[in-house]
PDB file of C-alpha atoms and ligand atoms in Angstrom:
ATOM      1  CA  MET A 124     -59.442   1.678 -21.219  1.00 47.00           C
ATOM      2  CA  THR A 125     -60.264   3.436 -17.948  1.00 47.00           C
ATOM      3  CA  THR A 126     -57.540   5.732 -16.708  1.00 46.00           C
ATOM      4  CA  PRO A 127     -56.523   5.090 -13.109  1.00 47.00           C
ATOM      5  CA  MET A 128     -56.097   8.041 -10.704  1.00 81.00           C
ATOM      6  CA  ILE A 129     -52.457   8.627 -11.272  1.00 92.00           C
ATOM      7  CA  ASN A 130     -50.239  11.586 -12.041  1.00 97.00           C
ATOM      8  CA  ILE A 131     -46.980  10.885 -13.888  1.00 98.00           C
ATOM      9  CA  LEU A 132     -43.867  13.022 -14.127  1.00 98.00           C
ATOM     10  CA  LEU A 133     -41.906  12.089 -17.261  1.00 98.00           C
ATOM     11  CA  LEU A 134     -38.304  13.299 -17.320  1.00 98.00           C
ATOM     12  CA  GLY A 135     -37.524  13.789 -20.986  1.00 97.00           C
ATOM     13  CA  GLY A 136     -34.832  14.849 -23.404  1.00 94.00           C
ATOM     14  CA  SER A 137     -34.499  11.630 -25.415  1.00 93.00           C
ATOM     15  CA  SER A 138     -36.300  10.021 -28.354  1.00 90.00           C
ATOM     16  CA  GLU A 139     -37.611   7.379 -25.908  1.00 94.00           C
ATOM     17  CA  ALA A 140     -39.277  10.102 -23.830  1.00 97.00           C
ATOM     18  CA  THR A 141     -40.887  11.614 -26.914  1.00 96.00           C
ATOM     19  CA  ALA A 142     -42.211   8.212 -28.051  1.00 96.00           C
ATOM     20  CA  LEU A 143     -43.589   7.497 -24.578  1.00 98.00           C
ATOM     21  CA  ALA A 144     -45.211  10.949 -24.330  1.00 98.00           C
ATOM     22  CA  ARG A 145     -47.131  10.238 -27.547  1.00 98.00           C
ATOM     23  CA  VAL A 146     -48.457   6.927 -26.206  1.00 98.00           C
ATOM     24  CA  LEU A 147     -49.361   8.353 -22.788  1.00 98.00           C
ATOM     25  CA  ALA A 148     -51.213  11.239 -24.433  1.00 98.00           C
ATOM     26  CA  ASP A 149     -53.034   8.911 -26.849  1.00 98.00           C
ATOM     27  CA  ARG A 150     -54.137   6.685 -23.979  1.00 96.00           C
ATOM     28  CA  GLY A 151     -55.131   9.549 -21.712  1.00 95.00           C
ATOM     29  CA  TRP A 152     -52.684   8.904 -18.878  1.00 95.00           C
ATOM     30  CA  PRO A 153     -52.301  12.109 -16.828  1.00 96.00           C
ATOM     31  CA  ALA A 154     -48.661  13.128 -17.175  1.00 98.00           C
ATOM     32  CA  THR A 155     -46.368  16.138 -17.224  1.00 98.00           C
ATOM     33  CA  PHE A 156     -43.319  16.201 -19.498  1.00 98.00           C
ATOM     34  CA  SER A 157     -40.154  17.779 -18.091  1.00 98.00           C
ATOM     35  CA  TYR A 158     -37.326  19.288 -20.151  1.00 98.00           C
ATOM     36  CA  ALA A 159     -34.030  20.537 -18.731  1.00 97.00           C
ATOM     37  CA  GLY A 160     -34.198  23.361 -21.287  1.00 92.00           C
ATOM     38  CA  ARG A 161     -30.657  22.967 -22.624  1.00 84.00           C
ATOM     39  CA  VAL A 162     -31.638  23.594 -26.245  1.00 81.00           C
ATOM     40  CA  LYS A 163     -33.588  26.629 -27.460  1.00 79.00           C
ATOM     41  CA  ALA A 164     -35.789  24.785 -29.978  1.00 82.00           C
ATOM     42  CA  LEU A 165     -37.558  22.282 -27.725  1.00 89.00           C
ATOM     43  CA  ALA A 166     -39.699  19.808 -29.650  1.00 90.00           C
ATOM     44  CA  PRO A 167     -43.360  20.354 -28.663  1.00 95.00           C
ATOM     45  CA  GLN A 168     -44.872  17.470 -26.691  1.00 97.00           C
ATOM     46  CA  PRO A 169     -48.457  16.189 -26.636  1.00 98.00           C
ATOM     47  CA  LEU A 170     -48.443  16.488 -22.811  1.00 98.00           C
ATOM     48  CA  PRO A 171     -48.417  19.494 -20.454  1.00 98.00           C
ATOM     49  CA  THR A 172     -44.760  20.518 -20.384  1.00 98.00           C
ATOM     50  CA  ARG A 173     -42.514  22.194 -17.831  1.00 98.00           C
ATOM     51  CA  VAL A 174     -38.969  23.421 -18.539  1.00 97.00           C
ATOM     52  CA  GLY A 175     -35.921  23.829 -16.293  1.00 97.00           C
ATOM     53  CA  GLY A 176     -34.099  22.127 -13.435  1.00 98.00           C
ATOM     54  CA  PHE A 177     -35.877  21.325 -10.176  1.00 98.00           C
ATOM     55  CA  GLY A 178     -33.082  22.559  -7.909  1.00 98.00           C
ATOM     56  CA  GLY A 179     -31.278  19.321  -7.046  1.00 98.00           C
ATOM     57  CA  VAL A 180     -32.692  16.352  -5.125  1.00 98.00           C
ATOM     58  CA  ASP A 181     -34.500  18.582  -2.610  1.00 98.00           C
ATOM     59  CA  GLY A 182     -36.154  20.551  -5.396  1.00 98.00           C
ATOM     60  CA  LEU A 183     -37.306  17.378  -7.122  1.00 98.00           C
ATOM     61  CA  VAL A 184     -38.683  15.974  -3.854  1.00 98.00           C
ATOM     62  CA  ARG A 185     -40.584  19.243  -3.384  1.00 98.00           C
ATOM     63  CA  TYR A 186     -41.945  19.081  -6.940  1.00 98.00           C
ATOM     64  CA  LEU A 187     -43.099  15.468  -6.504  1.00 98.00           C
ATOM     65  CA  ARG A 188     -44.914  16.385  -3.287  1.00 98.00           C
ATOM     66  CA  ASP A 189     -46.351  19.754  -4.392  1.00 98.00           C
ATOM     67  CA  HIS A 190     -47.722  18.279  -7.633  1.00 98.00           C
ATOM     68  CA  GLN A 191     -48.884  15.026  -6.029  1.00 97.00           C
ATOM     69  CA  ILE A 192     -46.889  12.963  -8.495  1.00 98.00           C
ATOM     70  CA  THR A 193     -47.723   9.273  -8.147  1.00 97.00           C
ATOM     71  CA  HIS A 194     -45.231   7.834 -10.691  1.00 97.00           C
ATOM     72  CA  LEU A 195     -41.842   9.088 -11.828  1.00 98.00           C
ATOM     73  CA  ILE A 196     -40.494   7.922 -15.182  1.00 98.00           C
ATOM     74  CA  ASP A 197     -36.904   8.793 -16.031  1.00 98.00           C
ATOM     75  CA  ALA A 198     -36.553   8.721 -19.808  1.00 98.00           C
ATOM     76  CA  THR A 199     -33.602  11.095 -19.949  1.00 97.00           C
ATOM     77  CA  HIS A 200     -30.597  10.444 -22.165  1.00 94.00           C
ATOM     78  CA  PRO A 201     -28.300   7.678 -20.776  1.00 94.00           C
ATOM     79  CA  PHE A 202     -25.519  10.280 -20.347  1.00 93.00           C
ATOM     80  CA  ALA A 203     -27.690  12.570 -18.215  1.00 95.00           C
ATOM     81  CA  GLY A 204     -26.287  10.883 -15.110  1.00 95.00           C
ATOM     82  CA  GLN A 205     -26.950  13.697 -12.657  1.00 97.00           C
ATOM     83  CA  ILE A 206     -30.713  13.988 -13.140  1.00 98.00           C
ATOM     84  CA  SER A 207     -30.994  10.176 -13.162  1.00 98.00           C
ATOM     85  CA  THR A 208     -29.151   9.971  -9.839  1.00 98.00           C
ATOM     86  CA  HIS A 209     -31.350  12.771  -8.460  1.00 98.00           C
ATOM     87  CA  ALA A 210     -34.446  10.890  -9.628  1.00 98.00           C
ATOM     88  CA  VAL A 211     -33.417   7.764  -7.674  1.00 98.00           C
ATOM     89  CA  ARG A 212     -32.734   9.767  -4.493  1.00 98.00           C
ATOM     90  CA  ALA A 213     -35.847  11.959  -4.767  1.00 98.00           C
ATOM     91  CA  ALA A 214     -38.153   9.021  -5.533  1.00 98.00           C
ATOM     92  CA  GLU A 215     -36.830   7.238  -2.426  1.00 98.00           C
ATOM     93  CA  GLN A 216     -37.332  10.315  -0.247  1.00 98.00           C
ATOM     94  CA  ALA A 217     -40.808  11.134  -1.583  1.00 98.00           C
ATOM     95  CA  GLY A 218     -41.961   7.491  -1.623  1.00 97.00           C
ATOM     96  CA  VAL A 219     -42.846   7.687  -5.331  1.00 97.00           C
ATOM     97  CA  PRO A 220     -42.229   4.629  -7.544  1.00 97.00           C
ATOM     98  CA  LEU A 221     -39.561   5.243 -10.191  1.00 98.00           C
ATOM     99  CA  LEU A 222     -38.983   3.533 -13.512  1.00 98.00           C
ATOM    100  CA  ALA A 223     -36.120   4.282 -15.901  1.00 98.00           C
ATOM    101  CA  PHE A 224     -36.948   3.930 -19.596  1.00 98.00           C
ATOM    102  CA  THR A 225     -33.676   3.686 -21.492  1.00 96.00           C
ATOM    103  CA  ARG A 226     -32.168   2.226 -24.637  1.00 94.00           C
ATOM    104  CA  PRO A 227     -29.719  -0.651 -24.218  1.00 95.00           C
ATOM    105  CA  PRO A 228     -26.059   0.231 -24.768  1.00 96.00           C
ATOM    106  CA  TRP A 229     -24.336  -0.709 -28.031  1.00 97.00           C
ATOM    107  CA  THR A 230     -22.002  -3.705 -28.023  1.00 96.00           C
ATOM    108  CA  PRO A 231     -19.134  -4.238 -30.481  1.00 96.00           C
ATOM    109  CA  GLU A 232     -19.684  -6.517 -33.472  1.00 95.00           C
ATOM    110  CA  ALA A 233     -17.261  -8.433 -35.682  1.00 96.00           C
ATOM    111  CA  GLY A 234     -15.167  -5.922 -37.610  1.00 96.00           C
ATOM    112  CA  ASP A 235     -15.420  -3.188 -34.960  1.00 97.00           C
ATOM    113  CA  HIS A 236     -12.218  -1.700 -33.540  1.00 98.00           C
ATOM    114  CA  TRP A 237     -13.388  -0.192 -30.251  1.00 98.00           C
ATOM    115  CA  GLN A 238     -11.295   1.145 -27.428  1.00 98.00           C
ATOM    116  CA  THR A 239     -13.632   1.558 -24.446  1.00 98.00           C
ATOM    117  CA  VAL A 240     -12.998   4.174 -21.756  1.00 98.00           C
ATOM    118  CA  PRO A 241     -14.993   4.765 -18.552  1.00 97.00           C
ATOM    119  CA  ASP A 242     -15.661   8.494 -18.868  1.00 96.00           C
ATOM    120  CA  MET A 243     -14.962  11.765 -20.696  1.00 95.00           C
ATOM    121  CA  ALA A 244     -11.729  12.451 -18.813  1.00 96.00           C
ATOM    122  CA  ALA A 245     -10.359   9.070 -19.903  1.00 98.00           C
ATOM    123  CA  ALA A 246     -11.423   9.809 -23.491  1.00 98.00           C
ATOM    124  CA  VAL A 247      -9.491  13.089 -23.437  1.00 98.00           C
ATOM    125  CA  ALA A 248      -6.440  11.304 -22.018  1.00 98.00           C
ATOM    126  CA  ALA A 249      -6.670   8.645 -24.741  1.00 98.00           C
ATOM    127  CA  LEU A 250      -6.291  11.352 -27.410  1.00 98.00           C
ATOM    128  CA  SER A 251      -2.906  12.585 -26.181  1.00 97.00           C
ATOM    129  CA  GLY A 252      -1.037  11.328 -29.277  1.00 97.00           C
ATOM    130  CA  PRO A 253      -0.032  13.101 -32.500  1.00 98.00           C
ATOM    131  CA  PRO A 254      -2.548  15.074 -34.619  1.00 98.00           C
ATOM    132  CA  GLU A 255      -5.462  13.125 -36.078  1.00 98.00           C
ATOM    133  CA  ARG A 256      -8.714  13.967 -37.821  1.00 98.00           C
ATOM    134  CA  ILE A 257     -11.361  13.010 -35.278  1.00 98.00           C
ATOM    135  CA  MET A 258     -15.123  12.865 -35.465  1.00 98.00           C
ATOM    136  CA  LEU A 259     -16.164  13.985 -31.987  1.00 97.00           C
ATOM    137  CA  ALA A 260     -19.768  12.806 -31.796  1.00 91.00           C
ATOM    138  CA  LEU A 261     -20.477  14.173 -28.324  1.00 91.00           C
ATOM    139  CA  GLY A 262     -22.451  17.413 -28.402  1.00 82.00           C
ATOM    140  CA  ARG A 263     -21.219  20.835 -27.367  1.00 85.00           C
ATOM    141  CA  LEU A 264     -21.486  20.467 -23.566  1.00 85.00           C
ATOM    142  CA  GLN A 265     -18.501  18.112 -23.368  1.00 90.00           C
ATOM    143  CA  LEU A 266     -16.371  20.002 -25.883  1.00 95.00           C
ATOM    144  CA  PRO A 267     -14.430  22.205 -23.396  1.00 96.00           C
ATOM    145  CA  LEU A 268     -12.690  19.100 -22.005  1.00 96.00           C
ATOM    146  CA  PHE A 269     -11.166  18.431 -25.438  1.00 97.00           C
ATOM    147  CA  ALA A 270      -9.443  21.822 -25.457  1.00 97.00           C
ATOM    148  CA  ALA A 271      -6.712  19.890 -23.601  1.00 98.00           C
ATOM    149  CA  GLN A 272      -5.940  18.106 -26.913  1.00 98.00           C
ATOM    150  CA  PRO A 273      -5.770  21.033 -29.383  1.00 98.00           C
ATOM    151  CA  GLN A 274      -3.504  19.192 -31.857  1.00 98.00           C
ATOM    152  CA  HIS A 275      -6.390  17.398 -33.617  1.00 98.00           C
ATOM    153  CA  HIS A 276      -8.819  18.490 -36.293  1.00 98.00           C
ATOM    154  CA  TYR A 277     -12.284  17.836 -34.849  1.00 98.00           C
ATOM    155  CA  LEU A 278     -15.383  17.130 -36.914  1.00 98.00           C
ATOM    156  CA  LEU A 279     -18.290  18.352 -34.763  1.00 97.00           C
ATOM    157  CA  ARG A 280     -21.988  17.739 -35.331  1.00 95.00           C
ATOM    158  CA  PHE A 281     -24.399  19.738 -33.159  1.00 92.00           C
ATOM    159  CA  VAL A 282     -28.185  19.903 -33.102  1.00 86.00           C
ATOM    160  CA  GLU A 283     -28.150  23.707 -33.223  1.00 88.00           C
ATOM    161  CA  GLU A 284     -25.767  26.555 -33.991  1.00 90.00           C
ATOM    162  CA  PRO A 285     -23.575  27.282 -30.936  1.00 90.00           C
ATOM    163  CA  THR A 286     -23.784  30.798 -29.528  1.00 89.00           C
ATOM    164  CA  GLU A 287     -20.415  30.588 -27.777  1.00 90.00           C
ATOM    165  CA  LEU A 288     -16.913  30.490 -29.253  1.00 93.00           C
ATOM    166  CA  LEU A 289     -15.826  26.874 -29.580  1.00 96.00           C
ATOM    167  CA  PRO A 290     -12.925  25.916 -27.290  1.00 96.00           C
ATOM    168  CA  VAL A 291     -10.969  23.822 -29.843  1.00 97.00           C
ATOM    169  CA  PRO A 292      -8.839  25.683 -32.401  1.00 97.00           C
ATOM    170  CA  ASP A 293      -9.185  23.412 -35.434  1.00 98.00           C
ATOM    171  CA  TYR A 294     -12.618  22.076 -36.329  1.00 97.00           C
ATOM    172  CA  SER A 295     -15.337  21.596 -38.947  1.00 97.00           C
ATOM    173  CA  LEU A 296     -18.905  22.107 -37.727  1.00 96.00           C
ATOM    174  CA  ILE A 297     -22.086  20.522 -39.076  1.00 95.00           C
ATOM    175  CA  ILE A 298     -25.553  21.402 -37.747  1.00 94.00           C
ATOM    176  CA  ASP A 299     -27.906  18.427 -38.093  1.00 90.00           C
ATOM    177  CA  ARG A 300     -30.443  16.791 -35.773  1.00 82.00           C
ATOM    178  CA  GLY A 301     -30.383  13.418 -37.523  1.00 81.00           C
ATOM    179  CA  PRO A 302     -31.396  10.638 -37.556  1.00 80.00           C
ATOM    180  CA  PHE A 303     -28.443   9.723 -39.734  1.00 90.00           C
ATOM    181  CA  THR A 304     -27.967   6.911 -42.251  1.00 93.00           C
ATOM    182  CA  GLU A 305     -24.984   4.590 -42.733  1.00 95.00           C
ATOM    183  CA  GLU A 306     -24.574   5.924 -46.260  1.00 96.00           C
ATOM    184  CA  SER A 307     -24.533   9.598 -45.261  1.00 95.00           C
ATOM    185  CA  ASP A 308     -22.261   8.996 -42.256  1.00 96.00           C
ATOM    186  CA  ARG A 309     -19.860   6.938 -44.355  1.00 97.00           C
ATOM    187  CA  ALA A 310     -19.781   9.739 -46.939  1.00 97.00           C
ATOM    188  CA  LEU A 311     -19.122  12.226 -44.129  1.00 97.00           C
ATOM    189  CA  LEU A 312     -16.232  10.194 -42.682  1.00 98.00           C
ATOM    190  CA  GLU A 313     -14.704   9.919 -46.140  1.00 98.00           C
ATOM    191  CA  GLN A 314     -15.276  13.562 -47.077  1.00 98.00           C
ATOM    192  CA  TYR A 315     -13.565  14.802 -43.885  1.00 98.00           C
ATOM    193  CA  ARG A 316     -10.851  12.082 -44.067  1.00 98.00           C
ATOM    194  CA  ILE A 317     -11.590  11.011 -40.496  1.00 98.00           C
ATOM    195  CA  ASP A 318      -9.014   8.785 -38.727  1.00 98.00           C
ATOM    196  CA  ARG A 319     -11.013   7.990 -35.599  1.00 98.00           C
ATOM    197  CA  VAL A 320     -14.543   8.361 -34.183  1.00 98.00           C
ATOM    198  CA  VAL A 321     -15.171   9.332 -30.555  1.00 98.00           C
ATOM    199  CA  SER A 322     -18.640   8.328 -29.359  1.00 97.00           C
ATOM    200  CA  LYS A 323     -20.661   8.084 -26.166  1.00 96.00           C
ATOM    201  CA  ASN A 324     -22.267   4.670 -25.736  1.00 97.00           C
ATOM    202  CA  ALA A 325     -25.703   6.232 -26.110  1.00 92.00           C
ATOM    203  CA  GLY A 326     -27.382   3.210 -27.717  1.00 93.00           C
ATOM    204  CA  GLY A 327     -30.403   3.424 -30.004  1.00 87.00           C
ATOM    205  CA  GLU A 328     -30.759   3.546 -33.743  1.00 84.00           C
ATOM    206  CA  GLY A 329     -30.498   7.223 -34.719  1.00 78.00           C
ATOM    207  CA  ALA A 330     -26.866   7.611 -33.664  1.00 85.00           C
ATOM    208  CA  ARG A 331     -25.684   4.098 -34.583  1.00 92.00           C
ATOM    209  CA  ALA A 332     -25.009   4.970 -38.229  1.00 95.00           C
ATOM    210  CA  LYS A 333     -21.578   6.479 -37.538  1.00 96.00           C
ATOM    211  CA  LEU A 334     -20.457   3.243 -35.841  1.00 97.00           C
ATOM    212  CA  THR A 335     -21.570   1.112 -38.782  1.00 97.00           C
ATOM    213  CA  ALA A 336     -19.875   3.565 -41.137  1.00 98.00           C
ATOM    214  CA  ALA A 337     -16.666   3.391 -39.061  1.00 98.00           C
ATOM    215  CA  ARG A 338     -16.769  -0.443 -39.199  1.00 98.00           C
ATOM    216  CA  GLN A 339     -17.220  -0.385 -42.968  1.00 97.00           C
ATOM    217  CA  LEU A 340     -14.209   1.922 -43.334  1.00 98.00           C
ATOM    218  CA  GLY A 341     -12.103  -0.014 -40.769  1.00 98.00           C
ATOM    219  CA  LEU A 342     -11.796   3.074 -38.523  1.00 98.00           C
ATOM    220  CA  PRO A 343     -11.102   2.845 -34.781  1.00 98.00           C
ATOM    221  CA  VAL A 344     -13.779   4.053 -32.356  1.00 98.00           C
ATOM    222  CA  LEU A 345     -13.105   5.483 -28.908  1.00 98.00           C
ATOM    223  CA  MET A 346     -16.256   4.444 -27.020  1.00 98.00           C
ATOM    224  CA  ILE A 347     -17.143   6.206 -23.778  1.00 98.00           C
ATOM    225  CA  ASP A 348     -19.121   4.176 -21.223  1.00 97.00           C
ATOM    226  CA  ARG A 349     -22.303   5.497 -19.594  1.00 96.00           C
ATOM    227  CA  PRO A 350     -22.134   7.278 -16.260  1.00 95.00           C
ATOM    228  CA  GLN A 351     -22.949   5.139 -13.221  1.00 94.00           C
ATOM    229  CA  VAL A 352     -26.446   5.574 -11.752  1.00 97.00           C
ATOM    230  CA  PRO A 353     -27.672   4.006  -8.471  1.00 98.00           C
ATOM    231  CA  PRO A 354     -29.687   0.769  -8.855  1.00 97.00           C
ATOM    232  CA  ARG A 355     -33.240   1.314 -10.136  1.00 98.00           C
ATOM    233  CA  ALA A 356     -35.956  -0.496 -12.056  1.00 98.00           C
ATOM    234  CA  GLU A 357     -35.182  -0.100 -15.762  1.00 97.00           C
ATOM    235  CA  VAL A 358     -36.962  -1.137 -18.980  1.00 98.00           C
ATOM    236  CA  HIS A 359     -36.231  -0.670 -22.672  1.00 96.00           C
ATOM    237  CA  SER A 360     -39.661  -0.528 -24.348  1.00 97.00           C
ATOM    238  CA  VAL A 361     -42.841   1.547 -24.232  1.00 98.00           C
ATOM    239  CA  GLU A 362     -44.830  -1.683 -23.693  1.00 98.00           C
ATOM    240  CA  ALA A 363     -42.787  -2.463 -20.582  1.00 98.00           C
ATOM    241  CA  VAL A 364     -43.458   1.047 -19.248  1.00 98.00           C
ATOM    242  CA  LEU A 365     -47.196   0.573 -19.794  1.00 97.00           C
ATOM    243  CA  ASP A 366     -47.072  -2.812 -18.025  1.00 97.00           C
ATOM    244  CA  TRP A 367     -45.283  -1.179 -15.098  1.00 97.00           C
ATOM    245  CA  LEU A 368     -47.844   1.643 -14.926  1.00 96.00           C
ATOM    246  CA  ALA A 369     -50.730  -0.819 -15.038  1.00 92.00           C
ATOM    247  CA  HIS A 370     -49.144  -2.932 -12.320  1.00 91.00           C
ATOM    248  CA  GLU A 371     -48.190   0.025 -10.124  1.00 87.00           C
ATOM    249  CA  SER A 372     -51.576   1.728 -10.444  1.00 80.00           C
ATOM    250  CA  GLU A 373     -53.275  -1.463  -9.236  1.00 79.00           C
ATOM    251  CA  ARG A 374     -51.321  -1.014  -6.025  1.00 72.00           C
ATOM    252  CA  SER A 375     -53.458   2.100  -5.350  1.00 54.00           C
ATOM    253  CA  PRO A 376     -50.699   4.652  -4.986  1.00 49.00           C
ATOM    254  CA  GLU A 377     -53.071   7.387  -3.815  1.00 50.00           C
ATOM    255  CA  ALA A 378     -54.064   5.243  -0.874  1.00 39.00           C
ATOM    256  CA  GLU A 379     -50.417   4.514  -0.049  1.00 44.00           C
ATOM    257  CA  ARG A 380     -49.488   8.176  -0.304  1.00 41.00           C
ATOM    258  CA  GLY A 381     -52.598   9.459   1.411  1.00 37.00           C
ATOM    259  CA  VAL A 382     -53.563  11.600  -1.623  1.00 37.00           C
TER     260      VAL A 382
HETATM  261  N1  NAP B 624     -25.955  14.297 -21.730  1.00 69.98           N
HETATM  262  C1  NAP B 624     -26.231  13.973 -22.988  1.00 69.98           C
HETATM  263  O1  NAP B 624     -25.401  13.425 -23.718  1.00 69.98           O
HETATM  264  C2  NAP B 624     -27.590  14.286 -23.562  1.00 69.98           C
HETATM  265  C3  NAP B 624     -27.841  13.973 -24.913  1.00 69.98           C
HETATM  266  C4  NAP B 624     -29.102  14.237 -25.441  1.00 69.98           C
HETATM  267  C5  NAP B 624     -30.076  14.785 -24.629  1.00 69.98           C
HETATM  268  N2  NAP B 624     -29.792  15.061 -23.321  1.00 69.98           N
HETATM  269  C6  NAP B 624     -30.877  15.627 -22.490  1.00 69.98           C
HETATM  270  O2  NAP B 624     -30.491  16.919 -22.105  1.00 69.98           O
HETATM  271  C7  NAP B 624     -30.884  17.162 -20.750  1.00 69.98           C
HETATM  272  C8  NAP B 624     -29.696  17.666 -19.972  1.00 69.98           C
HETATM  273  O3  NAP B 624     -28.674  16.687 -20.042  1.00 69.98           O
HETATM  274  P1  NAP B 624     -27.433  16.757 -19.045  1.00 69.98           P
HETATM  275  O4  NAP B 624     -26.473  15.710 -19.473  1.00 69.98           O
HETATM  276  O5  NAP B 624     -27.010  18.174 -18.894  1.00 69.98           O
HETATM  277  O6  NAP B 624     -28.151  16.281 -17.701  1.00 69.98           O
HETATM  278  P2  NAP B 624     -27.554  16.076 -16.231  1.00 69.98           P
HETATM  279  O7  NAP B 624     -26.134  16.498 -16.194  1.00 69.98           O
HETATM  280  O8  NAP B 624     -27.899  14.722 -15.775  1.00 69.98           O
HETATM  281  O9  NAP B 624     -28.446  17.086 -15.404  1.00 69.98           O
HETATM  282  C9  NAP B 624     -28.010  18.374 -15.024  1.00 69.98           C
HETATM  283  C10 NAP B 624     -29.182  19.087 -14.412  1.00 69.98           C
HETATM  284  O10 NAP B 624     -30.122  19.470 -15.408  1.00 69.98           O
HETATM  285  C11 NAP B 624     -31.438  19.362 -14.888  1.00 69.98           C
HETATM  286  N3  NAP B 624     -32.172  18.384 -15.707  1.00 69.98           N
HETATM  287  C12 NAP B 624     -31.659  17.409 -16.504  1.00 69.98           C
HETATM  288  N4  NAP B 624     -32.648  16.777 -17.161  1.00 69.98           N
HETATM  289  C13 NAP B 624     -33.805  17.361 -16.767  1.00 69.98           C
HETATM  290  C14 NAP B 624     -35.166  17.169 -17.113  1.00 69.98           C
HETATM  291  N5  NAP B 624     -35.541  16.241 -18.021  1.00 69.98           N
HETATM  292  N6  NAP B 624     -36.095  17.951 -16.509  1.00 69.98           N
HETATM  293  C15 NAP B 624     -35.726  18.906 -15.620  1.00 69.98           C
HETATM  294  N7  NAP B 624     -34.452  19.145 -15.257  1.00 69.98           N
HETATM  295  C16 NAP B 624     -33.502  18.386 -15.831  1.00 69.98           C
HETATM  296  C17 NAP B 624     -31.306  18.964 -13.449  1.00 69.98           C
HETATM  297  O11 NAP B 624     -31.229  20.191 -12.719  1.00 69.98           O
HETATM  298  P3  NAP B 624     -31.656  20.291 -11.180  1.00 69.98           P
HETATM  299  O12 NAP B 624     -30.575  19.614 -10.416  1.00 69.98           O
HETATM  300  O13 NAP B 624     -31.757  21.769 -10.955  1.00 69.98           O
HETATM  301  O14 NAP B 624     -32.988  19.585 -11.066  1.00 69.98           O
HETATM  302  C18 NAP B 624     -29.972  18.244 -13.434  1.00 69.98           C
HETATM  303  O15 NAP B 624     -29.365  18.206 -12.163  1.00 69.98           O
HETATM  304  C19 NAP B 624     -31.437  15.862 -20.182  1.00 69.98           C
HETATM  305  O16 NAP B 624     -32.818  16.006 -20.000  1.00 69.98           O
HETATM  306  C20 NAP B 624     -31.092  14.810 -21.222  1.00 69.98           C
HETATM  307  O17 NAP B 624     -32.131  13.883 -21.386  1.00 69.98           O
HETATM  308  C21 NAP B 624     -28.578  14.842 -22.793  1.00 69.98           C
END
C-alpha cells in the first residue's frame, strides 16, 4: 500500500499499544511510540520511541505542534485516566484528530460474585471489615491507599521488584509479568488461601484469568470501575484503528493543518 503523508503519535503502555505498534511498523505508517516511563524495563518497540511525560495538556499541545503530529492515538491502559483526559484536551486545542484504542471492560458472568465500586477510594472503604486474605491485583502505584486497611494479608503481584518499602505491613509478593492462566491463578488463590480478589476493570485476556479462577472457587471480587474520560472516538481492534487512519488520511490532514 502507499503510505499517506501522516505522522502519528501513539500513546502506549498497554498490550493494545504494542500490538498496534507492530502493525504500524509492518505497514510503514510513520509513527512515534510514547511511554510514560513508569517501569525501568520498557519493552522495545518497532517504532521510534520517546519516554516521559509531556508536561500536562500544554506540554502535549506543544509536542503535537512541534512534531507536526497529524494523528493522535491513545492506546494507554484504561486506568491511565489522566493522560487520556490530557489527550482529549490537547487534541482539541491542537486540532489533531484523536482515536482511543482500548479493550472493552469485563462484565460479570453467571457464577461471579462481584461488588462494583467507582474508584480506588471506594475500594479501600469497602475493605474496612475484619482481617481477610486479599489478592490485590492493582500494581504498586495504588498500594499506598491500602495502608488505611492494614488488618489484611495482601497477595501482591507486580511486574518488577519494587525499590521502595511497601506501605502495607502484611503481604506476600510475587514478581510476574503474565499473561496468566486460569490454572495457575486458581493454584495461586488456593496456595495463598485467598478470601477475596480486588481487581481494576482493566478488560482484556491476560488479566482475566484471576476472575475466572475466583469464579471457579466461588470467591467474591471487588471490581473497581474505570476512571471517567471526556467523550472521544474509541475503538477496540487494530483493524478499526487502521480503518480510522485510512479514513482520516483521506481528509488530507496536512492541508487542513497547513503543514
Ligand atoms: N494505571 C494503570 O493501571 C496502568 C496499568 C498498566 C500500564 N499503565 C501504563 O502506565 C503509564 C502510566 O500510567 P498512569 O496510570 O500513571 O497514567 P496517568 O495517571 O493517566 O498519567 C500520569 C502522567 O504520566 C504521563 N503519561 C502517562 N502515559 C504516558 C504516555 N504513554 N506517554 C507519555 N506520558 C505519559 C503524563 O504526564 P504529563 O502530564 O507530564 O504529560 C500523565 O499526565 C501509562 O502509559 C499506562 O498506559 C498503567
